[in-house]
PDB file of C-alpha atoms in Angstrom:
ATOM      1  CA  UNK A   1     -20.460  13.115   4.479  1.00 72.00           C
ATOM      2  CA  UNK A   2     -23.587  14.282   5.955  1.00 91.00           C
ATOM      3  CA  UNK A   3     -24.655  16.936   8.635  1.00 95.00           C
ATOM      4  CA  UNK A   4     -26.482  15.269  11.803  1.00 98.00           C
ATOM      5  CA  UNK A   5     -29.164  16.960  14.071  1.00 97.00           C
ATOM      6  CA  UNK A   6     -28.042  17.427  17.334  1.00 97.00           C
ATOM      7  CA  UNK A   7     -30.587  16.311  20.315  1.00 97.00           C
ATOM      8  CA  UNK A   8     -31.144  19.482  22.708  1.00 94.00           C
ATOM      9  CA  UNK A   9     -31.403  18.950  26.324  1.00 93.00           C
ATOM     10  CA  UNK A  10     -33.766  18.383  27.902  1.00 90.00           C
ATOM     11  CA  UNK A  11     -34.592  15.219  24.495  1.00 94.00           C
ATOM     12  CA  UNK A  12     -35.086  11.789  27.046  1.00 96.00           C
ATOM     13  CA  UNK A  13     -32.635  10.604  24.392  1.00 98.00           C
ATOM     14  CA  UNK A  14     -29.550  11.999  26.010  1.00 98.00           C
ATOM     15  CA  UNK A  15     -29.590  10.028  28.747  1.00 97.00           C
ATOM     16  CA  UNK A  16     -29.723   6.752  26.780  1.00 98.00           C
ATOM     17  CA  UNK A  17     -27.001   4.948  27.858  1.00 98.00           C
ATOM     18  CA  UNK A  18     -24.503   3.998  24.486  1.00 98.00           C
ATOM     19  CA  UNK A  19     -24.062   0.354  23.617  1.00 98.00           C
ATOM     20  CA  UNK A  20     -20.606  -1.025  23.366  1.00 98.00           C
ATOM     21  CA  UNK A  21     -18.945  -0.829  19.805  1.00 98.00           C
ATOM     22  CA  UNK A  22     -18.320  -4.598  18.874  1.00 97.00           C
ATOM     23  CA  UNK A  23     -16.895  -4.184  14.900  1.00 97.00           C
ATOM     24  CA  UNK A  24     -15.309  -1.360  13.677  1.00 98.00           C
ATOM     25  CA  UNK A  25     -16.120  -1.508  10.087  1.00 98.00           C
ATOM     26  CA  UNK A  26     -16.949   1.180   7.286  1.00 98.00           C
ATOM     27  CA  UNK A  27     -20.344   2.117   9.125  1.00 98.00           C
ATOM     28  CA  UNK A  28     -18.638   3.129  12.186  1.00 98.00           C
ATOM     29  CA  UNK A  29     -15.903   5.447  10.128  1.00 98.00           C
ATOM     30  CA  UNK A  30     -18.858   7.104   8.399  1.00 98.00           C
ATOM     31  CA  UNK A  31     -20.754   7.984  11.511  1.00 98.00           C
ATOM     32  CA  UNK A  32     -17.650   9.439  12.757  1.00 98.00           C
ATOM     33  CA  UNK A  33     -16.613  11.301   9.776  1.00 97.00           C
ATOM     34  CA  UNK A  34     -20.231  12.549   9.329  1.00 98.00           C
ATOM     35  CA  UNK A  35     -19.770  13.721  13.359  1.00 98.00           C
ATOM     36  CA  UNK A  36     -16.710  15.543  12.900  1.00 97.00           C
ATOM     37  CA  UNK A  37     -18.488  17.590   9.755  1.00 97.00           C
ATOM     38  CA  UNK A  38     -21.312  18.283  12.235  1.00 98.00           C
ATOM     39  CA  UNK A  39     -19.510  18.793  14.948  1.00 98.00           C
ATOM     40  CA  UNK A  40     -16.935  21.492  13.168  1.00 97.00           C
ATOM     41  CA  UNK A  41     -20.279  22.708  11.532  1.00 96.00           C
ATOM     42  CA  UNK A  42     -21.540  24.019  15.247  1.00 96.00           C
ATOM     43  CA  UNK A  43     -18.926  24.634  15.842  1.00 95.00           C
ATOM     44  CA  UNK A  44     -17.763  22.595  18.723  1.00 96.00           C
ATOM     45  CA  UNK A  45     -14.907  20.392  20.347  1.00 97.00           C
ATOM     46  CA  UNK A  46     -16.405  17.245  20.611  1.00 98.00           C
ATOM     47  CA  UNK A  47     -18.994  14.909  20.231  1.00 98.00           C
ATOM     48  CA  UNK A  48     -20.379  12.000  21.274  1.00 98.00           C
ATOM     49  CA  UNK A  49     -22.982   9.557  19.202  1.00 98.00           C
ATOM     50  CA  UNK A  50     -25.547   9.770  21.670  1.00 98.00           C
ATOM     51  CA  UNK A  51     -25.783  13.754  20.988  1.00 98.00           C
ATOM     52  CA  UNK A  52     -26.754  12.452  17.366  1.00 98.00           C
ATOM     53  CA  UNK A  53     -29.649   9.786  18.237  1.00 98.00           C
ATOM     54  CA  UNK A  54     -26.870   6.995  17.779  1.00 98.00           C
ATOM     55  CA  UNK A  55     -26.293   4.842  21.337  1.00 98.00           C
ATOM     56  CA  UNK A  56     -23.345   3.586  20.658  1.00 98.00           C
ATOM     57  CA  UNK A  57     -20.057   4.141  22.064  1.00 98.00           C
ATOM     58  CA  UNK A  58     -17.951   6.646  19.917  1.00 98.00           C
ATOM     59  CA  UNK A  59     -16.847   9.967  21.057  1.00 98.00           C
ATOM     60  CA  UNK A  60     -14.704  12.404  18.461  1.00 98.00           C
ATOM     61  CA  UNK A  61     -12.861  15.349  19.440  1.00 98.00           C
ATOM     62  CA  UNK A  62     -10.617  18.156  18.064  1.00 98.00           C
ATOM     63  CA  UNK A  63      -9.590  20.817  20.996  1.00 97.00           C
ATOM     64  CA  UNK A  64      -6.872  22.377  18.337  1.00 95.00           C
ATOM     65  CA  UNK A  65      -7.968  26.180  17.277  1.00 92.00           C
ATOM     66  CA  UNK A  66      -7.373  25.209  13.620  1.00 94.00           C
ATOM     67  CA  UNK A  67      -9.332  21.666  14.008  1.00 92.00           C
ATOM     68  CA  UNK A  68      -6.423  19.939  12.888  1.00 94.00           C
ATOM     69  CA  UNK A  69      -6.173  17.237  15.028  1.00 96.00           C
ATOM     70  CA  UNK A  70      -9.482  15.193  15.151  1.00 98.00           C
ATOM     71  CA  UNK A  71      -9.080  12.414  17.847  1.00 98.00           C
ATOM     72  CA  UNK A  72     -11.575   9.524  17.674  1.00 98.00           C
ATOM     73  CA  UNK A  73     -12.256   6.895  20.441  1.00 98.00           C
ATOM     74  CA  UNK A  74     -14.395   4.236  20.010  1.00 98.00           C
ATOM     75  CA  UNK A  75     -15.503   2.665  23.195  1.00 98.00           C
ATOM     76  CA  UNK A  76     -13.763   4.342  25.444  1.00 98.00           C
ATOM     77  CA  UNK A  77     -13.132   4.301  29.209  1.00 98.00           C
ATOM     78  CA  UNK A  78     -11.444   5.908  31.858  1.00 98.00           C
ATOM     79  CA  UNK A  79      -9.077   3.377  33.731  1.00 98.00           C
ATOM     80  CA  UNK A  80      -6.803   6.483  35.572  1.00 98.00           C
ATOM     81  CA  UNK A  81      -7.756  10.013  37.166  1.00 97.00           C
ATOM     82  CA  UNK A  82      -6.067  12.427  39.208  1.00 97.00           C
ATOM     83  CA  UNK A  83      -6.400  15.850  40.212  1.00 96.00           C
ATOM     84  CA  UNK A  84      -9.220  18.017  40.173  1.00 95.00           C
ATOM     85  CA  UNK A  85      -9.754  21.033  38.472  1.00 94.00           C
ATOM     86  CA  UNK A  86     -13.125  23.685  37.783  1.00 96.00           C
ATOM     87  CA  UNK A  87     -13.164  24.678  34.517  1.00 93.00           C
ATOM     88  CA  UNK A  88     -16.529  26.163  32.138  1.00 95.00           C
ATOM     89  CA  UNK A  89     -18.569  24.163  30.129  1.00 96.00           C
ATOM     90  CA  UNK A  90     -20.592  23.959  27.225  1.00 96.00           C
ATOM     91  CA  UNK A  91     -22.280  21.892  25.277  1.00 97.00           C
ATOM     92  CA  UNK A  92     -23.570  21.431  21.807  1.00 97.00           C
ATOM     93  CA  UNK A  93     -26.737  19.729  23.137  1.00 97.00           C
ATOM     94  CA  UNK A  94     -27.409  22.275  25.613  1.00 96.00           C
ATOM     95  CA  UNK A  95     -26.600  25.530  23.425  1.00 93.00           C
ATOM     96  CA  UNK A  96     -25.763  29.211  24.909  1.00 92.00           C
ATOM     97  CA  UNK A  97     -25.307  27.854  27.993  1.00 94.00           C
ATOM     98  CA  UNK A  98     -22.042  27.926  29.802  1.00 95.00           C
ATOM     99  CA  UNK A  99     -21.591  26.602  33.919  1.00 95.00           C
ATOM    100  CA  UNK A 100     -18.502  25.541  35.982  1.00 96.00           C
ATOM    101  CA  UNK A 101     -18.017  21.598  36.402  1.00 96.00           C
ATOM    102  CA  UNK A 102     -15.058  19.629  38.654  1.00 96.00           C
ATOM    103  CA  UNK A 103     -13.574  17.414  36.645  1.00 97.00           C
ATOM    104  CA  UNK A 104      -9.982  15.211  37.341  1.00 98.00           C
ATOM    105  CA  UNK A 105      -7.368  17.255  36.062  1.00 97.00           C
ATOM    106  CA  UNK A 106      -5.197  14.298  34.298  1.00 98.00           C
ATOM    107  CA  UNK A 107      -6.838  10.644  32.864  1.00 98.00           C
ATOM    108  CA  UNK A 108      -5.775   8.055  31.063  1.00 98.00           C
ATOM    109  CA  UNK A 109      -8.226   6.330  28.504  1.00 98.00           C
ATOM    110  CA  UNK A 110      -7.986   3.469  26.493  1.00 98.00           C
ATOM    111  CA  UNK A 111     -10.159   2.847  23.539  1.00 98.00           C
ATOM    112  CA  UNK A 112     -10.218   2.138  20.003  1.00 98.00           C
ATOM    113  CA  UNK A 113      -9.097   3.855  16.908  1.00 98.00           C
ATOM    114  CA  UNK A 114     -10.743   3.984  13.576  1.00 98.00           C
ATOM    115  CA  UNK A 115      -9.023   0.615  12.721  1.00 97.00           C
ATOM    116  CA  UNK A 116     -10.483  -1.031  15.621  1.00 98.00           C
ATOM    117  CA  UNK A 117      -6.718  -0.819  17.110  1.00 98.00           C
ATOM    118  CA  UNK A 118      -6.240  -0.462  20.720  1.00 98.00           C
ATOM    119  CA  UNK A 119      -4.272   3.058  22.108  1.00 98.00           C
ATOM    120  CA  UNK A 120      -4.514   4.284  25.595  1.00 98.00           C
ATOM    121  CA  UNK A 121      -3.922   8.647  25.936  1.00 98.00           C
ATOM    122  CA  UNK A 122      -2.491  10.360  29.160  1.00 98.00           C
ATOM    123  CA  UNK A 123      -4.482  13.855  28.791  1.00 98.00           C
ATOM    124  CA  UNK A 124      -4.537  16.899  30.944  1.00 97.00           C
ATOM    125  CA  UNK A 125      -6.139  20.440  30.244  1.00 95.00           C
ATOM    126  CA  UNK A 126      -8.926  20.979  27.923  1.00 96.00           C
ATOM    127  CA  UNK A 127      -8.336  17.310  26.218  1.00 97.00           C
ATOM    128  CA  UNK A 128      -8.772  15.981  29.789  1.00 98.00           C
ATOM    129  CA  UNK A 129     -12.353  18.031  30.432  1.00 97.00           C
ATOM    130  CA  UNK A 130     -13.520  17.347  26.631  1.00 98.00           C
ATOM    131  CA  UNK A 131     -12.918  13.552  26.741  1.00 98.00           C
ATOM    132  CA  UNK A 132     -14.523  13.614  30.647  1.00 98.00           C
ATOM    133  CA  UNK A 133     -17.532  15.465  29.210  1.00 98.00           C
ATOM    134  CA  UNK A 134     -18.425  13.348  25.839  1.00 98.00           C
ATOM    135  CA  UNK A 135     -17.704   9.970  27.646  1.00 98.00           C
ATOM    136  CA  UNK A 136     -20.744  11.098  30.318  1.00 98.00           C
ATOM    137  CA  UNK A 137     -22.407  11.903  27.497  1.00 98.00           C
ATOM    138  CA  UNK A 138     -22.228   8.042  25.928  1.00 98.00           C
ATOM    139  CA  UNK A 139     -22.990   7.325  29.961  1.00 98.00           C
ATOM    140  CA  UNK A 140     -26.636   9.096  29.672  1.00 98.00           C
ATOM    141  CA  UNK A 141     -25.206  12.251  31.661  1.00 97.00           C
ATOM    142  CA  UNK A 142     -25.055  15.897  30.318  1.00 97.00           C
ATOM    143  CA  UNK A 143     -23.003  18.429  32.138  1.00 97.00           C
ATOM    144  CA  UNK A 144     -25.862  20.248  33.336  1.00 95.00           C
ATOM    145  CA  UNK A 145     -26.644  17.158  35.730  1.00 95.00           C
ATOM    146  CA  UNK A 146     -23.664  18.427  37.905  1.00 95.00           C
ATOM    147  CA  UNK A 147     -25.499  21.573  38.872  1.00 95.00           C
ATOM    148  CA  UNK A 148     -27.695  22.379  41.485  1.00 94.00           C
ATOM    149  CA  UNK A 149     -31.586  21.651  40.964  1.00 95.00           C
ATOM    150  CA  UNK A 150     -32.630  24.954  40.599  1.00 95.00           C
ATOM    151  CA  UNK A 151     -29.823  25.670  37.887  1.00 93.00           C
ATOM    152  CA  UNK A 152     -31.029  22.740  36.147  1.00 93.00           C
ATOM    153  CA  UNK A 153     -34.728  23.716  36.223  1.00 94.00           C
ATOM    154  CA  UNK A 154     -34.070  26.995  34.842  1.00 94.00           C
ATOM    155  CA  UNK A 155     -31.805  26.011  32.115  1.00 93.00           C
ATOM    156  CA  UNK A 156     -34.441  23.462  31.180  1.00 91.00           C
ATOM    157  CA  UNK A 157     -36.923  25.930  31.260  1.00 92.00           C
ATOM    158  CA  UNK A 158     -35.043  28.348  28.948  1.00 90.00           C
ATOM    159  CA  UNK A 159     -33.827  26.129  26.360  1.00 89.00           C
ATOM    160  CA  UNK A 160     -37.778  24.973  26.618  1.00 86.00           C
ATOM    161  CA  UNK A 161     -38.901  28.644  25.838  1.00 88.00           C
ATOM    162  CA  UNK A 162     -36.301  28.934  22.815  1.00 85.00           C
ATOM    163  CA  UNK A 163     -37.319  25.554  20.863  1.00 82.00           C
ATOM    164  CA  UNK A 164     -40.886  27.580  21.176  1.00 86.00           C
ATOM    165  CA  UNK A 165     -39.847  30.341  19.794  1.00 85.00           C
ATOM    166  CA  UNK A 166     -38.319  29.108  17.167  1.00 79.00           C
ATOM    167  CA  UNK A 167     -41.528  26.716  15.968  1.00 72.00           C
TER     168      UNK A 167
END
């Protein structure tokens, strides 16, 4: 397993739209084993390929405190919503920074497993949010596109200022 750099916001790449996932083979179960060491690395909840430079459509998450229940869904889509509920989000691509988003309080996805097997999830909560937030993700969408202009311009323009800083 290897560790994957993470795109920051404002990278172009995150708003590459993923590519459909037509064979689930070996490749595909290394990229998502080498996501779920990167992504408990961060640490974070979730991930989605596009955050690692790969358009395709693969999403892992693990909401559990003691990360013992990684959930993978290749190609995955949203075919039932209801509710609506603010909660706070982050975002590994978009680090330190933490803003309110509406999201549907209860969805249904279906989408493949790691055997190319089809499952379909009822999830509510946090699951609900995290699987909302990586799927816009694989759509070319970061949270931070939910937010006012302004909001956006000055997060940009921080996160800008830090990848200085750092050089």
């Amino acid at each position: 397993m290897a560790l994957l750099p993470i795109l920051r916001y404002p990278d172009p790449r995150l708003h590459k739209k993923a590519a459909p996932i037509s064979i689930v083979d070996a490749s595909i179960r290394q990229l998502a084993a080498d996501m779920a060491e990167t992504m408990y690395a961060a640490p974070g909840i979730g991930l989605a390929a596009t955050q690692v430079d790969r358009h395709i459509r693969l999403i892992i998450i693990d909401v559990t405190e003691n990360k013992s229940k990684l959930q993978t869904f290749i190609n995955p889509e949203i075919i039932n919503k209801s509710g609506g509920c603010d909660s706070e989000e982050g975002c590994l691509s978009v680090p330190g920074i933490y803003e309110t988003v509406n999201r549907a309080e209860t969805i249904t996805v279906k989408a493949l497993d790691l055997d190319g097997n089809p499952f379909e999830l009822t999830a509510e909560g946090l699951l609900a949010v995290c699987i909302q937030h990586e799927i816009d993700h694989l759509n070319g969408k970061v949270f931070v596109n939910y937010l006012s202009r302004l909001k956006q311009q000055r997060i940009k323009d921080k996160l800008l200022k830090q990848a200085r800083e750092t050089l």
